[in-house]
């Protein structure tokens, strides 16, 4: 057994799971099961939202450790499912290292990238249907979709400038709120509240908060608290951006808003 390759493989799979948006307990359990499947009972895993540490002791008594730093990432359910399937295959079949590494590399190469126009359409439809959900009219939904497009363009532009998540969220909330007010002032929209909240739902960190609660319930308190803090910070950024936009609108338009 080439334990160095096994350590690299298990760490890479754990990194892929975490990068795809998996919960901490899922990442740690998957790595532990892979090591056990290949006959190692001395493997230890410690993962937090931005780092993975995997160590093992070979039968000869040699200690090996790998640390991977997790950069800023989102959620990719398709990749998450592929990595989960790979973990199950490795635990049941325990193929050779060559085959396991080949399958892992194939998953990395299958990262799905959508055209920009598809992403814009998703933002438009998401904001439009959220606006309808909160009670807006069809015209309000159209305005909400336009606000969703403004969020998409703002986030894309700031991402290329490598702006951090907090300021991207502030900017996205401010731009969408200002556009919602403007569309209502020209008479295209009727309910600025429904339009604004429908667009802002695109920025709400629901999945992050859900995973935080699941981590806390699974006993990963540190990771859960970290993700909860991230969710609260994003919520504060949404409120700050929207509040600044409303304040600026009142300065510009006065009592009309």
C-alpha positions in Angstrom: 0.0 0.0 0.0 1.3 3.4 -1.0 0.1 5.4 2.0 1.3 8.7 0.7 -0.9 8.3 -2.4 -3.8 7.2 -0.2 -3.4 10.2 2.0 -3.3 12.5 -1.0 -6.4 10.9 -2.5 -8.5 11.0 0.6 -7.5 14.6 1.2 -8.4 15.6 -2.4 -11.8 14.0 -2.1 -12.4 15.7 1.2 -11.3 19.0 -0.4 -13.7 18.5 -3.3 -16.6 17.7 -0.9 -16.0 20.8 1.2 -15.5 23.0 -1.9 -18.8 21.7 -3.3 -20.7 22.8 -0.1 -20.8 19.6 1.9 -21.3 19.8 5.7 -18.2 19.3 7.9 -19.4 16.0 9.4 -19.9 14.6 5.9 -16.3 15.6 4.9 -14.7 14.1 8.0 -16.8 10.9 7.8 -16.1 10.4 4.1 -12.3 10.6 4.6 -12.4 8.3 7.6 -14.4 5.7 5.7 -12.0 5.8 2.7 -9.0 5.2 5.0 -10.8 2.4 6.8 -11.7 0.8 3.5 -8.1 0.6 2.6 -7.2 -1.0 5.9 -6.0 2.0 8.0 -7.5 2.4 11.5 -5.0 5.2 12.5 -6.4 7.9 10.3 -7.5 11.2 11.8 -9.4 14.1 10.2 -10.0 17.6 11.3 -12.0 20.0 9.1 -13.3 23.5 9.5 -14.9 25.6 6.7 -11.6 26.9 5.4 -9.1 24.1 6.1 -8.7 20.3 6.1 -6.1 18.4 8.0 -5.7 14.6 7.5 -3.1 12.5 9.2 -2.3 8.8 9.4 0.3 6.4 10.9 1.5 3.7 8.7 2.0 0.1 10.0 5.8 0.9 10.2 5.0 3.8 12.6 5.6 6.6 10.1 3.3 9.6 10.6 2.0 11.4 7.5 0.0 14.6 7.4 -1.7 16.7 4.7 -3.2 20.2 5.1 -5.4 21.9 2.5 -6.5 25.5 2.8 -10.0 26.1 1.4 -10.4 29.3 -0.6 -13.7 31.2 -1.0 -16.2 28.8 -2.7 -19.9 28.4 -3.4 -22.1 25.3 -3.6 -22.1 22.8 -6.5 -24.7 20.1 -5.9 -23.7 18.2 -9.1 -20.0 17.9 -8.0 -21.1 17.0 -4.4 -23.2 14.1 -5.7 -20.3 12.9 -7.9 -17.9 13.0 -4.9 -20.4 11.2 -2.7 -20.7 8.4 -5.3 -16.9 8.1 -5.6 -16.6 7.7 -1.8 -19.2 4.9 -1.8 -17.5 3.2 -4.7 -14.1 3.4 -3.0 -15.5 2.0 0.2 -17.3 -0.9 -1.4 -14.9 -1.9 -4.2 -11.6 -0.5 -2.9 -10.0 -0.3 -6.4 -6.3 0.3 -7.0 -4.8 3.6 -6.4 -4.4 4.2 -10.1 -8.1 3.7 -10.7 -9.1 5.7 -7.7 -6.9 8.7 -8.7 -8.2 8.5 -12.3 -11.8 8.6 -11.1 -11.1 11.5 -8.8 -9.3 13.4 -11.5 -12.2 12.8 -13.9 -14.6 14.4 -11.4 -12.4 17.5 -11.2 -12.5 17.8 -14.9 -16.3 17.6 -15.0 -16.9 20.9 -13.2 -20.0 22.3 -15.0 -19.7 25.9 -16.1 -22.9 27.6 -17.3 -22.9 30.4 -20.0 -23.2 33.9 -18.6 -26.6 34.4 -20.2 -27.9 31.3 -18.4 -26.8 32.7 -15.1 -28.5 36.0 -15.9 -31.7 34.2 -16.7 -31.5 32.3 -13.4 -31.1 35.5 -11.5 -34.0 37.1 -13.4 -36.4 34.2 -12.9 -35.4 33.7 -9.2 -36.0 37.4 -8.3 -39.2 37.5 -10.4 -40.8 34.5 -8.8 -39.8 35.5 -5.3 -41.5 38.9 -5.9 -44.7 37.0 -7.0 -44.4 34.8 -3.9 -44.4 37.8 -1.6 -47.5 39.2 -3.2 -46.3 41.4 -6.0 -48.1 41.8 -9.4 -46.8 40.7 -12.8 -45.3 44.1 -13.4 -43.7 43.9 -9.9 -42.2 40.5 -10.9 -40.8 42.0 -14.1 -39.2 44.8 -12.0 -37.9 42.2 -9.5 -36.3 40.3 -12.3 -34.6 43.4 -13.5 -33.3 44.0 -10.0 -32.1 40.4 -10.0 -30.2 41.1 -13.2 -28.6 44.2 -11.5 -27.4 42.0 -8.7 -25.9 39.4 -11.1 -24.0 42.1 -13.0 -22.8 43.8 -9.8 -21.6 40.5 -8.3 -19.9 39.5 -11.5 -18.1 42.8 -11.9 -16.9 42.9 -8.2 -15.8 39.2 -8.4 -13.5 40.0 -11.3 -12.1 42.8 -9.1 -11.6 40.1 -6.3 -13.8 42.0 -3.9 -14.6 40.1 -0.7 -18.1 38.7 0.0 -19.2 41.3 2.4 -18.7 44.3 0.1 -20.1 42.4 -2.8 -23.3 41.8 -0.8 -23.5 45.4 0.3 -23.1 46.6 -3.3 -25.6 44.1 -4.6 -28.2 45.1 -2.0 -27.7 48.8 -2.6 -27.9 48.6 -6.4 -31.0 46.4 -6.4 -32.8 48.6 -3.8 -32.0 51.8 -5.8 -33.2 50.2 -9.0 -36.4 49.0 -7.4 -37.1 52.6 -6.2 -36.4 54.0 -9.6 -38.6 51.5 -11.4 -41.5 52.4 -9.0 -40.9 56.1 -9.4 -41.3 55.9 -13.2 -44.5 53.9 -12.8 -43.3 50.5 -14.0 -43.6 48.8 -10.6 -46.2 49.4 -7.9 -45.0 47.7 -4.7 -41.4 48.7 -4.0 -41.3 46.5 -0.8 -42.2 43.3 -2.7 -39.8 44.1 -5.5 -36.9 44.8 -3.1 -37.4 41.8 -0.9 -37.9 39.5 -3.9 -34.5 40.6 -5.3 -32.7 40.5 -2.0 -33.7 36.9 -1.5 -31.0 36.1 -4.1 -28.4 37.3 -1.5 -29.9 35.6 1.6 -27.5 32.9 3.0 -30.1 30.3 3.6 -27.9 27.3 2.7 -25.0 28.5 4.8 -27.2 28.9 7.8 -28.8 25.5 7.3 -25.4 23.8 7.1 -24.3 25.7 10.2 -27.3 24.3 12.2 -26.6 20.8 10.9 -22.9 21.0 11.9 -23.8 22.2 15.4 -26.3 19.3 15.8 -23.6 16.9 14.6 -21.3 18.1 17.3 -19.0 20.3 15.1 -19.6 23.4 17.2 -16.6 25.4 15.9 -17.6 24.9 12.3 -21.2 25.7 13.0 -20.4 28.9 14.9 -18.1 29.9 12.0 -20.8 29.4 9.4 -23.4 31.1 11.6 -21.1 34.1 11.9 -20.7 34.2 8.1 -24.5 34.0 7.6 -25.0 36.8 10.1 -22.3 38.9 8.5 -24.0 38.5 5.1 -27.3 39.4 6.6 -25.8 42.6 8.0 -24.3 43.4 4.6 -27.7 43.0 3.0 -29.3 45.3 5.6 -26.4 47.9 5.3 -26.6 48.0 1.5 -30.4 48.4 1.4 -30.3 51.0 4.2 -27.7 53.1 2.4 -29.7 52.9 -0.8 -32.9 54.1 0.9 -31.0 56.9 2.7 -29.5 58.1 -0.6 -32.9 57.9 -2.3 -34.4 60.1 0.4 -31.6 62.6 0.0 -32.1 62.7 -3.8 -35.8 62.5 -4.1 -36.9 63.8 -0.7 -40.5 63.1 0.3 -41.3 61.4 -3.0 -39.8 58.1 -1.7 
